[in-house]
Amino acid sequence: MIMASLLISSVPEKLFCLSFSTRCFHFVFVRSLSAEGVFLLEFRKSVIDPDNNLQSWNSLDSTPCIWKGVGCSTNLKVTSLNLHSLNFSVEFNVSSNFFSGPIPQYLGEGRSLQILDLCANKFQGEFPAHLCSLNTLKLLYFCENYIFGEISSEIGNLTSLEELVIYSNNLTGTTPASIRELKHLRVIWASVNSFTGPIPPEISGCESLEILRLAKNIFQGSLPKELQKLQNLTNLILEENILSGEIPPEIGNISKLEVLALHENFFRGSLPKELGKLSQLKELYIYWNMLDGTIPRELGNISNIHLLHLFDNSLQGNIPGEHGELKQLQDINLFINYLKSDSNLVGNIPPYLCNYEKLMLLGLGSNWLFGNIYPFGLKTCKSLELLMLGGDLLTGSLPVDLYQLHNLCTLDMYQNRFSGSIPPGVGKLGNLRRLRLSDNYFSGKIPPDVGNLTELIVFNISSNWLSGDIPRDLGNCMGLRRLDLIRNQFTGSVPEEIGKLVDVELLKLSDNRLTGEIPSILGSLRRLTELQMGGNLFSGAIPVELGQLYSLQISLNISHNRLSGTIPNDLGKLQMLESLYLNDNRLVGDVPTSFSELISLLVCNLSNNNLVGPVPNNPAFLRMDSTKFAGHNGSCKSGSYRCHPVIPFSTSNKNWIKESSSRAKLVAIIFGAIGLLSLFFVVGICWAMMRRQPAFIPREDASRHDAVHK
């Protein structure tokens, strides 16, 4: 009994000790975690984590250093937090859900943080000014989120910061002057935001800066010449802003510059010759501006340059011969300027551009180059892949030696004055993917060896004087996506082999002299978005198979031919079609009721056929001009006063018309006589009434009038 009572009395004491020990253990855990882990647990509570990527953050762990995305130093201090791409599935190569919510205030307690990477998520809210207290922070990344507002003026407190990567957000306002305090900053990447105002000269205080990327913002004003103080700068990327004024010559003093991108701004004036001092420059982009003047000869001193893009300006004069000294030059694009042929050269393509056989892209189109192309100007460009001479004033024939450029994948000669035939041998350009010879004066036939160009994607020879049949060998160009032969003099029928081009998206054969029926095999071109076959001599019925071209979107044009029969009901299945031209043919019958399903249709022309009955009464057709439906034989827009059945014309109709005409004349005579008698009758009544009316007598004579008549 005594023993039992002792046991019972000891139970509360044991329970108390167990509870106390548990509390003590818990207290010790919190105390050990609080220094580096508590703020992370609070961070986790504030973040929306739909995929539970932070499930490894367990409060029972002795250290946060084993948590996903957390990095620590040797003394177990949390030095990095990387939530970039934690939601990325390597297996499926896609991102699922993202972290979201505002960037929590608790991150400001990470006193040992050196790396913070929150990129590629959906964090939102204003610029996290609380992070500016992390004076140990070296890398701050929160790119590709939804952060808005201005950069805090306290950014200057991050005196250890080396990289600031905040591109692709909704940040606004001007750049704070305190940024000059960041003496260790090597990278500023703030592209794709909405920053305004001028580029602050204070950036020049970031003396360690190597990369400055401010592209695709709304920066305006001139380029500060103080940037020349950034002697470690290798990348200056400022494209797609509203910068204006002249390019300061002081830019030429940034001796380590490797990439200079000022394109898509509003810079005026001439290219400063001081750019020639940038001996380390590899890439120069100043296209889509308003520059004029000549290309400085000093650019020929940039011995390491391999890419030079000055297109779409107003540059004049010749291409300097000093460019022939650019041994590393691979890509030169001077498209859309006012450059002209050098009268001191034989030919118009400077042969010195190929001195070192490294040139892969040569873009001289849309300038004032004229005259013939001399073979020796290009045949040494063995490595050339893209030759763009479209939109010039070049004449003569194509040099056969062009076909020695076996690496060529793009040949653009459109909108010139070339003549003669397309020389045989084009099939030797086995790597050719784009061949554009449109808007010239080429004549003769298409060389049959064009069928050897199995890699061809674009073949455009429109608006020439080419004739003969369309080669069946074109069917071998299985990769073709755009085939444009319009406005030539091609004859014969469309070869069935065209139906083998299953990847073609645009097929244009209009305005030729093609005959025969439209091949039904065209219905197998399921990727076709535009089909232009108008202005030919096609006959027969519209193939029902055209209704299987479900990808047709831009246009279906088979107008101005000799097509007959009825309109296939299946054309109403082309749900994406925006323009339909069937006019000026010999089509008969009703307009298919299925056309009421063409809800995307913006333009439809059915005129000048033998169609009857109304056009479908749906919004797409009601908003169109009635003249597009008014045919010679009664086709009309539903609800129009012109909608009436058409009476077939025959010999019996002629007699009926004659009888009707006689009857009409007789009825007209009778009604004319009745009308004349009625007029006489009315006039007689009026005259009689006037005779019976008493004369007007003034009041003063009324008594006298009465006395006389008495």
XYZ file of C-alpha atoms in Angstrom:
710
model
C 0.000 0.000 0.000
C 2.799 2.310 0.962
C 4.749 1.299 -2.139
C 1.761 2.017 -4.360
C 1.280 5.442 -2.876
C 4.948 6.207 -3.379
C 4.706 5.227 -7.010
C 1.597 7.298 -7.502
C 3.125 10.298 -5.780
C 6.226 10.101 -7.993
C 4.282 10.254 -11.295
C 3.604 14.028 -11.320
C 7.236 14.638 -10.440
C 8.379 12.512 -13.431
C 5.905 14.165 -15.757
C 7.140 17.547 -14.618
C 10.762 16.591 -15.265
C 9.878 15.215 -18.723
C 7.967 18.357 -19.584
C 10.782 20.528 -18.294
C 13.405 18.628 -20.223
C 11.339 18.888 -23.430
C 10.931 22.617 -22.972
C 14.601 22.970 -22.272
C 15.432 21.070 -25.449
C 13.066 23.240 -27.450
C 14.555 26.369 -25.938
C 18.045 25.228 -26.831
C 16.944 24.493 -30.453
C 15.361 27.905 -30.955
C 18.354 29.567 -29.458
C 20.746 27.700 -31.795
C 18.609 28.407 -34.900
C 17.675 31.988 -34.190
C 20.941 33.440 -35.380
C 20.694 32.164 -38.994
C 17.487 30.177 -39.401
C 14.648 32.036 -37.733
C 14.555 34.824 -40.300
C 14.425 32.192 -43.063
C 11.465 30.454 -41.409
C 9.685 33.796 -41.188
C 10.563 34.406 -44.835
C 8.995 31.072 -45.756
C 5.760 31.988 -43.973
C 5.483 35.177 -46.018
C 6.146 33.587 -49.418
C 3.521 31.866 -51.508
C 5.041 28.508 -52.439
C 2.410 26.549 -54.452
C 4.757 23.644 -55.238
C 6.055 23.439 -51.679
C 9.650 23.769 -52.891
C 10.716 24.843 -49.424
C 9.371 21.774 -47.644
C 12.935 20.875 -46.659
C 12.998 23.965 -44.427
C 12.295 22.086 -41.206
C 12.274 23.821 -37.845
C 13.556 20.645 -36.182
C 16.859 20.828 -38.063
C 19.831 22.039 -36.122
C 21.033 24.262 -38.977
C 19.469 25.875 -42.092
C 22.601 25.073 -44.075
C 21.067 21.806 -45.303
C 17.923 23.506 -46.589
C 17.187 23.733 -50.272
C 18.445 26.981 -51.814
C 20.463 27.953 -48.727
C 24.251 28.233 -48.698
C 26.480 28.742 -45.700
C 30.050 29.604 -44.851
C 32.386 27.290 -42.948
C 31.215 28.764 -39.655
C 27.571 27.957 -40.566
C 26.584 31.517 -41.372
C 23.891 31.848 -44.083
C 25.685 33.572 -46.931
C 23.418 32.820 -49.902
C 19.754 32.326 -50.679
C 19.053 31.107 -54.193
C 15.403 30.596 -55.187
C 16.171 31.015 -58.889
C 14.739 28.120 -60.917
C 13.755 26.024 -57.884
C 10.440 25.624 -59.702
C 12.139 24.380 -62.860
C 11.544 20.780 -63.878
C 14.616 19.327 -65.548
C 12.687 16.250 -66.575
C 10.056 18.144 -68.547
C 12.121 21.266 -69.271
C 9.306 23.534 -68.105
C 8.537 25.738 -65.139
C 5.449 24.964 -63.090
C 4.434 27.400 -60.395
C 6.506 30.273 -59.046
C 7.222 31.880 -55.725
C 5.091 34.967 -55.352
C 4.051 37.660 -52.926
C 6.101 40.678 -51.833
C 9.781 40.247 -50.992
C 9.487 39.830 -47.201
C 10.967 42.314 -44.764
C 12.633 39.446 -42.900
C 15.329 39.223 -45.553
C 16.693 42.438 -44.123
C 17.779 40.402 -41.072
C 20.175 38.234 -43.062
C 23.222 40.079 -41.801
C 25.672 37.614 -43.367
C 23.980 37.345 -46.774
C 26.320 37.825 -49.681
C 24.210 36.324 -52.492
C 20.459 36.808 -52.896
C 18.944 35.383 -56.085
C 15.148 35.602 -56.469
C 15.095 35.742 -60.275
C 12.467 34.113 -62.518
C 9.575 34.140 -60.056
C 6.443 36.212 -59.495
C 7.482 38.383 -56.600
C 5.685 41.704 -56.632
C 5.498 44.926 -54.698
C 7.714 47.974 -54.520
C 11.486 47.969 -54.703
C 12.630 46.181 -51.510
C 14.354 49.075 -49.739
C 14.864 46.890 -46.637
C 17.518 44.978 -48.571
C 19.641 48.123 -48.665
C 20.680 47.424 -45.061
C 22.550 44.256 -46.082
C 25.993 45.798 -46.277
C 27.581 42.354 -46.780
C 25.558 41.718 -49.952
C 27.655 41.198 -53.068
C 25.155 39.785 -55.572
C 21.565 41.056 -55.657
C 19.366 39.362 -58.265
C 15.594 39.753 -58.540
C 15.257 39.819 -62.318
C 12.143 38.590 -64.155
C 9.612 39.434 -61.474
C 6.903 42.076 -61.018
C 8.721 44.561 -58.790
C 7.649 48.163 -59.381
C 8.421 51.653 -58.158
C 11.693 53.532 -57.963
C 15.088 52.302 -56.830
C 15.552 53.397 -53.231
C 18.028 56.198 -52.659
C 19.478 53.979 -49.926
C 20.975 51.736 -52.607
C 24.255 53.526 -51.905
C 24.433 51.710 -48.534
C 25.249 48.428 -50.292
C 28.919 49.275 -50.301
C 29.971 45.639 -50.887
C 27.660 45.124 -53.869
C 29.325 43.761 -56.995
C 26.395 42.766 -59.213
C 22.927 44.357 -59.442
C 20.715 42.299 -61.779
C 17.133 43.624 -61.844
C 16.103 43.341 -65.491
C 12.560 42.484 -66.644
C 10.522 44.133 -63.905
C 8.244 47.183 -63.789
C 10.702 49.578 -62.178
C 10.256 53.281 -62.908
C 11.687 56.659 -62.086
C 15.229 57.924 -62.344
C 18.455 56.334 -61.204
C 19.424 57.673 -57.737
C 22.643 59.654 -57.545
C 23.717 57.564 -54.544
C 24.661 54.792 -56.963
C 28.053 56.487 -57.230
C 28.876 55.096 -53.772
C 29.012 51.540 -55.099
C 32.724 51.462 -55.730
C 32.893 47.663 -56.057
C 29.984 47.346 -58.478
C 30.982 45.389 -61.601
C 27.569 44.691 -63.201
C 24.423 46.776 -63.588
C 21.787 44.905 -65.559
C 18.531 46.854 -65.475
C 17.166 46.290 -68.989
C 13.459 45.863 -69.797
C 12.009 48.212 -67.225
C 10.488 51.693 -67.443
C 13.276 53.872 -66.093
C 13.079 57.475 -67.250
C 15.171 60.597 -67.243
C 18.772 60.892 -68.362
C 21.469 58.329 -67.757
C 22.994 59.817 -64.588
C 26.603 60.982 -64.864
C 26.995 59.686 -61.304
C 27.295 56.165 -62.730
C 30.835 57.159 -63.620
C 31.570 56.935 -59.875
C 31.183 53.148 -60.106
C 34.816 52.886 -61.047
C 34.855 49.047 -61.054
C 31.950 48.787 -63.501
C 32.482 46.263 -66.306
C 28.964 45.718 -67.671
C 26.282 48.421 -67.971
C 23.053 47.131 -69.513
C 20.159 49.616 -69.534
C 18.439 48.528 -72.742
C 14.695 48.735 -73.387
C 13.828 51.503 -70.984
C 12.705 55.101 -71.477
C 16.006 56.836 -70.805
C 16.266 60.099 -72.691
C 18.628 62.952 -73.277
C 22.218 62.776 -74.383
C 24.844 60.201 -73.577
C 26.966 61.559 -70.692
C 30.581 62.033 -71.643
C 31.497 61.178 -68.039
C 31.173 57.516 -69.009
C 34.733 57.773 -70.276
C 35.843 57.462 -66.621
C 34.685 53.824 -66.590
C 38.019 52.444 -67.665
C 37.044 48.856 -66.770
C 33.863 48.918 -68.854
C 33.663 46.137 -71.449
C 29.908 46.181 -72.302
C 27.862 49.339 -72.822
C 24.340 48.225 -73.815
C 21.838 51.088 -74.185
C 19.639 50.080 -77.114
C 15.903 50.760 -77.411
C 15.681 53.944 -75.385
C 14.947 57.554 -76.371
C 18.523 58.770 -76.232
C 19.335 61.606 -78.622
C 21.936 64.151 -79.536
C 25.352 63.291 -80.888
C 27.422 60.325 -79.819
C 30.118 61.925 -77.637
C 33.629 61.382 -78.976
C 34.752 60.706 -75.400
C 33.295 57.203 -75.762
C 36.450 56.437 -77.704
C 38.420 56.769 -74.445
C 36.833 53.666 -72.855
C 39.801 51.591 -73.846
C 38.549 48.168 -72.679
C 35.185 48.395 -74.420
C 34.299 45.196 -76.303
C 30.574 45.635 -77.040
C 28.928 48.991 -77.816
C 25.186 48.812 -78.471
C 23.434 52.135 -79.108
C 20.913 50.947 -81.685
C 17.225 51.897 -81.834
C 17.640 55.364 -80.363
C 17.561 58.868 -81.868
C 21.231 59.740 -82.136
C 22.038 62.343 -84.773
C 25.138 63.719 -86.370
C 28.073 61.753 -87.653
C 29.891 58.755 -86.274
C 32.777 60.074 -84.181
C 36.115 59.078 -85.638
C 37.326 58.542 -82.062
C 35.538 55.181 -82.095
C 38.543 54.020 -84.074
C 40.566 54.110 -80.833
C 38.538 51.239 -79.350
C 41.109 48.614 -80.226
C 39.405 45.945 -78.084
C 35.965 46.479 -79.641
C 34.435 43.312 -81.077
C 30.803 44.284 -81.685
C 29.439 47.686 -82.736
C 25.663 48.186 -83.000
C 24.471 51.689 -83.928
C 21.686 50.822 -86.362
C 18.182 52.357 -86.443
C 19.285 55.859 -85.548
C 19.446 59.135 -87.479
C 23.168 59.306 -88.189
C 24.463 61.001 -91.318
C 27.824 61.837 -92.789
C 30.344 59.297 -93.961
C 31.696 56.173 -92.326
C 34.940 57.231 -90.641
C 38.048 55.659 -92.114
C 39.348 55.342 -88.548
C 36.973 52.418 -87.989
C 39.484 50.439 -90.021
C 41.793 50.637 -86.991
C 39.528 48.461 -84.831
C 41.545 45.364 -85.555
C 39.515 43.018 -83.311
C 36.061 43.912 -84.580
C 34.060 41.052 -86.024
C 30.555 42.578 -86.136
C 29.679 46.010 -87.557
C 25.984 46.956 -87.776
C 25.285 50.485 -88.984
C 22.162 49.812 -91.029
C 19.039 51.972 -91.211
C 20.665 55.385 -90.848
C 21.420 58.093 -93.400
C 25.104 57.402 -93.918
C 26.581 58.573 -97.201
C 29.688 58.170 -99.298
C 31.690 55.038 -99.954
C 32.686 52.077 -97.845
C 36.185 52.997 -96.669
C 38.974 50.907 -98.111
C 40.448 50.648 -94.627
C 37.769 48.065 -93.843
C 39.911 45.714 -95.861
C 42.347 45.683 -92.929
C 39.757 44.246 -90.541
C 41.097 40.723 -90.392
C 38.503 39.496 -87.888
C 35.450 40.990 -89.622
C 32.692 38.395 -89.989
C 29.478 40.395 -90.112
C 29.038 43.791 -91.780
C 25.547 45.175 -92.287
C 25.171 48.634 -93.864
C 21.636 48.049 -95.152
C 19.295 51.054 -95.728
C 21.655 54.006 -96.045
C 22.780 56.240 -98.907
C 26.068 54.534 -99.617
C 27.144 54.515 -103.244
C 29.538 52.643 -105.450
C 33.132 53.818 -105.280
C 33.981 55.273 -108.683
C 37.622 54.357 -108.107
C 36.769 50.656 -107.974
C 36.029 48.336 -110.842
C 32.612 47.066 -109.804
C 30.443 48.053 -106.894
C 31.139 45.427 -104.239
C 34.469 46.301 -102.590
C 36.679 43.252 -103.111
C 38.776 44.098 -100.068
C 35.905 43.065 -97.787
C 36.854 39.467 -98.477
C 40.574 39.896 -98.020
C 40.762 37.479 -95.134
C 37.994 35.043 -96.116
C 36.205 35.280 -92.752
C 33.225 37.327 -93.841
C 29.941 35.485 -93.262
C 27.352 38.301 -93.609
C 27.507 41.137 -96.138
C 24.517 43.491 -96.113
C 24.722 46.358 -98.611
C 21.101 46.413 -99.746
C 18.835 49.468 -99.999
C 21.690 51.813 -100.839
C 22.751 53.503 -104.067
C 24.963 50.763 -105.414
C 24.715 50.595 -109.198
C 26.230 48.837 -112.178
C 27.216 45.238 -112.717
C 28.511 42.838 -110.113
C 32.012 41.801 -111.070
C 32.818 38.240 -110.058
C 36.185 39.005 -108.501
C 34.406 41.255 -106.007
C 32.698 38.334 -104.332
C 34.140 35.010 -105.371
C 36.889 35.266 -102.774
C 34.256 35.417 -100.005
C 34.430 31.662 -99.567
C 32.975 31.773 -96.059
C 30.019 34.022 -97.004
C 26.681 32.739 -95.697
C 24.378 35.742 -96.119
C 24.609 38.058 -99.137
C 22.016 40.849 -98.997
C 22.029 43.211 -101.975
C 18.286 43.798 -102.326
C 16.909 47.274 -102.993
C 19.880 48.707 -104.874
C 20.334 49.801 -108.517
C 22.394 46.838 -109.682
C 22.176 45.836 -113.336
C 23.408 43.161 -115.678
C 23.203 39.440 -115.111
C 23.984 37.346 -112.099
C 27.598 36.205 -112.148
C 27.925 32.453 -112.483
C 30.795 32.629 -110.004
C 28.288 33.330 -107.227
C 27.564 29.632 -107.276
C 31.071 28.954 -105.991
C 29.995 30.308 -102.598
C 29.055 26.906 -101.276
C 28.387 28.153 -97.726
C 25.731 30.607 -98.912
C 22.401 30.151 -97.119
C 20.753 33.508 -97.999
C 20.918 35.222 -101.402
C 18.897 38.465 -101.541
C 18.963 40.276 -104.899
C 15.378 41.587 -104.954
C 14.349 45.064 -106.210
C 17.253 45.710 -108.539
C 17.538 45.895 -112.326
C 19.056 42.525 -113.058
C 18.184 40.996 -116.410
C 18.880 37.906 -118.445
C 18.226 34.394 -117.282
C 18.804 32.862 -113.905
C 22.038 31.035 -114.661
C 22.096 27.254 -114.376
C 24.146 26.126 -111.460
C 21.948 27.546 -108.706
C 21.445 23.951 -107.613
C 25.094 23.837 -106.533
C 24.270 26.058 -103.546
C 23.328 23.073 -101.443
C 23.070 25.064 -98.205
C 20.792 27.755 -99.640
C 17.731 28.396 -97.488
C 16.503 31.756 -98.807
C 16.600 32.793 -102.473
C 14.923 36.140 -103.241
C 15.232 37.503 -106.781
C 11.881 39.316 -106.991
C 11.229 42.677 -108.683
C 13.880 42.471 -111.387
C 13.862 41.838 -115.129
C 14.879 38.193 -115.201
C 13.558 36.247 -118.191
C 13.622 32.695 -119.446
C 12.825 29.585 -117.473
C 13.486 28.542 -113.913
C 16.583 26.322 -113.967
C 15.456 22.753 -113.279
C 18.367 22.169 -110.907
C 16.553 24.404 -108.389
C 15.097 21.085 -107.274
C 18.489 20.249 -105.757
C 17.987 22.933 -103.100
C 16.525 20.564 -100.554
C 17.245 22.996 -97.687
C 15.344 25.857 -99.342
C 12.781 27.578 -97.102
C 12.007 30.774 -99.087
C 11.892 30.929 -102.902
C 10.678 34.303 -104.200
C 11.086 35.177 -107.890
C 7.934 37.274 -108.216
C 7.567 40.330 -110.482
C 9.939 39.309 -113.266
C 9.528 38.236 -116.910
C 10.065 34.543 -116.311
C 8.148 32.128 -118.497
C 7.694 28.458 -119.296
C 6.348 25.765 -117.017
C 6.717 25.632 -113.275
C 9.390 22.937 -112.817
C 8.181 19.683 -111.344
C 11.536 19.493 -109.553
C 10.317 22.132 -107.105
C 8.516 19.275 -105.416
C 11.915 18.083 -104.177
C 12.321 21.203 -102.035
C 10.445 19.552 -99.213
C 11.393 22.233 -96.668
C 9.790 25.121 -98.590
C 7.572 27.375 -96.513
C 7.181 30.359 -98.849
C 6.873 29.930 -102.611
C 6.146 33.168 -104.490
C 5.941 33.139 -108.313
C 3.371 35.916 -108.855
C 3.483 38.472 -111.681
C 5.444 36.506 -114.249
C 4.475 34.798 -117.498
C 4.408 31.165 -116.434
C 2.224 28.870 -118.533
C 0.978 25.326 -118.335
C -0.683 23.681 -115.392
C 0.323 23.623 -111.743
C 2.412 20.454 -111.303
C 1.002 17.859 -108.950
C 4.406 17.744 -107.247
C 3.602 21.072 -105.549
C 1.296 19.045 -103.333
C 4.362 17.366 -101.834
C 5.433 20.624 -100.163
C 3.668 19.746 -96.938
C 5.456 22.445 -94.901
C 4.591 25.332 -97.219
C 2.785 28.188 -95.475
C 2.527 30.690 -98.328
C 1.842 29.729 -101.952
C 1.488 32.591 -104.436
C 0.946 31.866 -108.139
C -1.246 34.849 -109.096
C -1.000 36.964 -112.252
C 0.521 34.456 -114.628
C -0.918 32.497 -117.573
C -1.436 29.197 -115.850
C -4.118 26.931 -117.251
C -5.889 23.693 -116.446
C -7.677 22.867 -113.249
C -6.601 23.778 -109.748
C -5.038 20.534 -108.482
C -7.056 18.912 -105.742
C -3.808 17.762 -104.119
C -3.338 21.316 -102.868
C -5.808 20.329 -100.185
C -3.020 18.318 -98.555
C -1.022 21.492 -97.747
C -2.421 21.628 -94.234
C 0.000 24.329 -92.990
C -0.954 26.801 -95.704
C -1.940 30.215 -94.320
C -2.177 32.067 -97.655
C -3.099 30.795 -101.141
C -2.953 33.266 -104.037
C -3.930 31.911 -107.493
C -5.919 34.802 -108.958
C -5.382 36.363 -112.360
C -4.693 33.178 -114.331
C -6.637 31.037 -116.810
C -7.677 28.227 -114.478
C -10.859 26.425 -115.466
C -13.064 23.707 -114.063
C -14.592 23.546 -110.619
C -13.185 24.749 -107.327
C -11.716 21.642 -105.682
C -13.686 20.538 -102.656
C -10.336 19.674 -101.048
C -9.562 23.378 -100.543
C -12.006 23.209 -97.674
C -9.435 21.046 -95.849
C -6.922 23.911 -95.621
C -7.893 24.646 -92.033
C -4.800 26.793 -91.404
C -5.743 29.323 -94.112
C -5.849 32.655 -92.384
C -4.499 35.518 -94.477
C -6.199 34.970 -97.813
C -7.712 32.566 -100.322
C -7.687 34.253 -103.727
C -8.759 32.387 -106.854
C -10.429 35.388 -108.518
C -10.133 36.485 -112.158
C -10.019 33.005 -113.648
C -12.452 30.866 -115.644
C -13.677 28.687 -112.834
C -17.161 27.247 -113.159
C -19.611 25.157 -111.201
C -20.874 25.849 -107.727
C -18.984 27.059 -104.670
C -18.103 24.040 -102.507
C -19.925 24.008 -99.214
C -16.687 22.859 -97.547
C -15.136 26.315 -97.920
C -17.297 27.260 -94.953
C -14.966 25.164 -92.776
C -12.130 27.682 -93.126
C -12.838 29.193 -89.726
C -9.659 31.310 -89.552
C -9.917 32.863 -93.020
C -9.823 36.672 -93.167
C -9.983 37.351 -96.941
C -11.855 35.376 -99.597
C -11.789 36.338 -103.294
C -13.904 34.309 -105.728
C -14.927 37.201 -107.958
C -14.698 37.426 -111.752
C -15.229 33.778 -112.557
C -18.144 31.770 -114.002
C -19.493 30.356 -110.779
C -23.191 29.501 -110.539
C -25.731 28.537 -107.925
C -26.345 29.762 -104.415
C -23.810 31.056 -101.951
C -23.282 28.152 -99.498
C -25.105 28.541 -96.201
C -21.915 27.286 -94.528
C -20.384 30.715 -95.214
C -22.288 31.926 -92.154
C -19.616 30.058 -90.135
C -16.782 32.224 -91.519
C -16.697 34.418 -88.444
C -13.122 35.655 -89.002
C -13.848 36.936 -92.490
C -13.040 40.615 -93.035
C -13.156 40.791 -96.850
C -15.205 38.699 -99.239
C -15.704 39.371 -102.941
C -18.153 37.186 -104.873
C -19.001 39.700 -107.590
C -19.056 39.161 -111.347
C -20.220 35.565 -111.325
C -23.586 33.965 -112.068
C -24.533 33.455 -108.440
C -28.100 33.758 -107.166
C -29.785 34.215 -103.844
C -28.734 36.092 -100.719
C -25.421 36.089 -98.954
C -25.534 34.659 -95.391
C -26.982 37.064 -92.884
C -24.289 37.155 -90.220
C -22.257 40.059 -88.747
C -19.160 39.254 -90.788
C -21.026 39.770 -94.043
C -23.360 42.550 -92.931
C -20.472 44.930 -92.275
C -19.074 44.476 -95.792
C -19.728 46.619 -98.840
C -22.686 45.348 -100.860
C -20.776 45.794 -104.113
C -18.643 42.817 -103.150
C -21.710 40.608 -103.523
C -23.613 42.284 -106.332
C -23.207 39.962 -109.299
C -24.699 40.403 -112.743
C -27.371 37.812 -112.131
C -28.863 38.630 -108.807
C -26.473 37.653 -106.038
C -27.007 40.151 -103.280
C -26.531 40.995 -99.678
C -29.353 39.726 -97.480
C -31.812 42.465 -96.619
C -30.833 44.663 -99.567
C -33.553 46.131 -101.794
C -31.685 44.482 -104.685
C -32.438 40.995 -103.358
C -34.939 39.476 -105.792
C -35.158 36.200 -107.713
C -33.679 36.192 -111.173
C -35.925 35.203 -114.081
C -34.067 32.992 -116.541
C -33.805 34.520 -120.002
C -35.213 32.493 -122.926
C -37.060 32.870 -126.275
C -40.447 32.626 -124.579
C -39.350 35.432 -122.324
C -38.770 37.592 -125.385
C -42.446 37.167 -126.489
C -43.593 37.802 -122.950
C -41.515 40.980 -122.832
C -42.972 42.136 -126.182
C -46.551 41.462 -125.025
C -45.827 43.166 -121.737
C -44.414 46.140 -123.593
C -47.571 46.482 -125.789
C -49.819 46.188 -122.799
C -47.770 48.771 -120.979
C -48.092 51.198 -123.894
C -51.908 50.714 -124.074
C -52.284 51.200 -120.326
C -50.159 54.331 -120.543
C -52.399 55.815 -123.325
C -55.600 55.092 -121.384
C -54.283 56.570 -118.163
C -52.977 59.585 -120.094
C -56.414 60.287 -121.600
C -58.137 59.899 -118.236
C -55.635 62.280 -116.703
C -56.225 64.914 -119.402
C -60.040 64.730 -119.034
C -59.684 65.018 -115.280
C -57.569 68.134 -115.701
C -60.225 69.788 -117.952
C -62.953 68.847 -115.461
C -61.137 70.422 -112.520
C -60.375 73.600 -114.461
C -64.067 73.946 -115.480
C -65.321 73.598 -111.933
C -62.880 76.213 -110.690
C -63.961 78.659 -113.460
C -67.672 78.180 -112.629
C -67.084 78.803 -108.943
C -65.240 82.008 -109.712
C -68.153 83.259 -111.863
C -70.712 82.680 -109.084
C -68.651 84.408 -106.384
C -70.086 87.981 -105.436
C -67.945 91.012 -106.162
C -66.092 92.712 -103.326
C -68.003 95.897 -102.088
C -66.462 98.362 -99.638
C -68.418 99.090 -96.464
C -68.953 102.753 -97.277
C -70.727 101.805 -100.530
C -72.827 99.025 -99.127
C -75.861 101.213 -98.433
C -75.693 102.706 -101.897
C -75.492 99.236 -103.353
C -78.600 98.172 -101.468
C -80.563 101.273 -102.532
C -79.831 100.721 -106.202
C -80.966 97.119 -106.110
C -84.147 98.043 -104.265
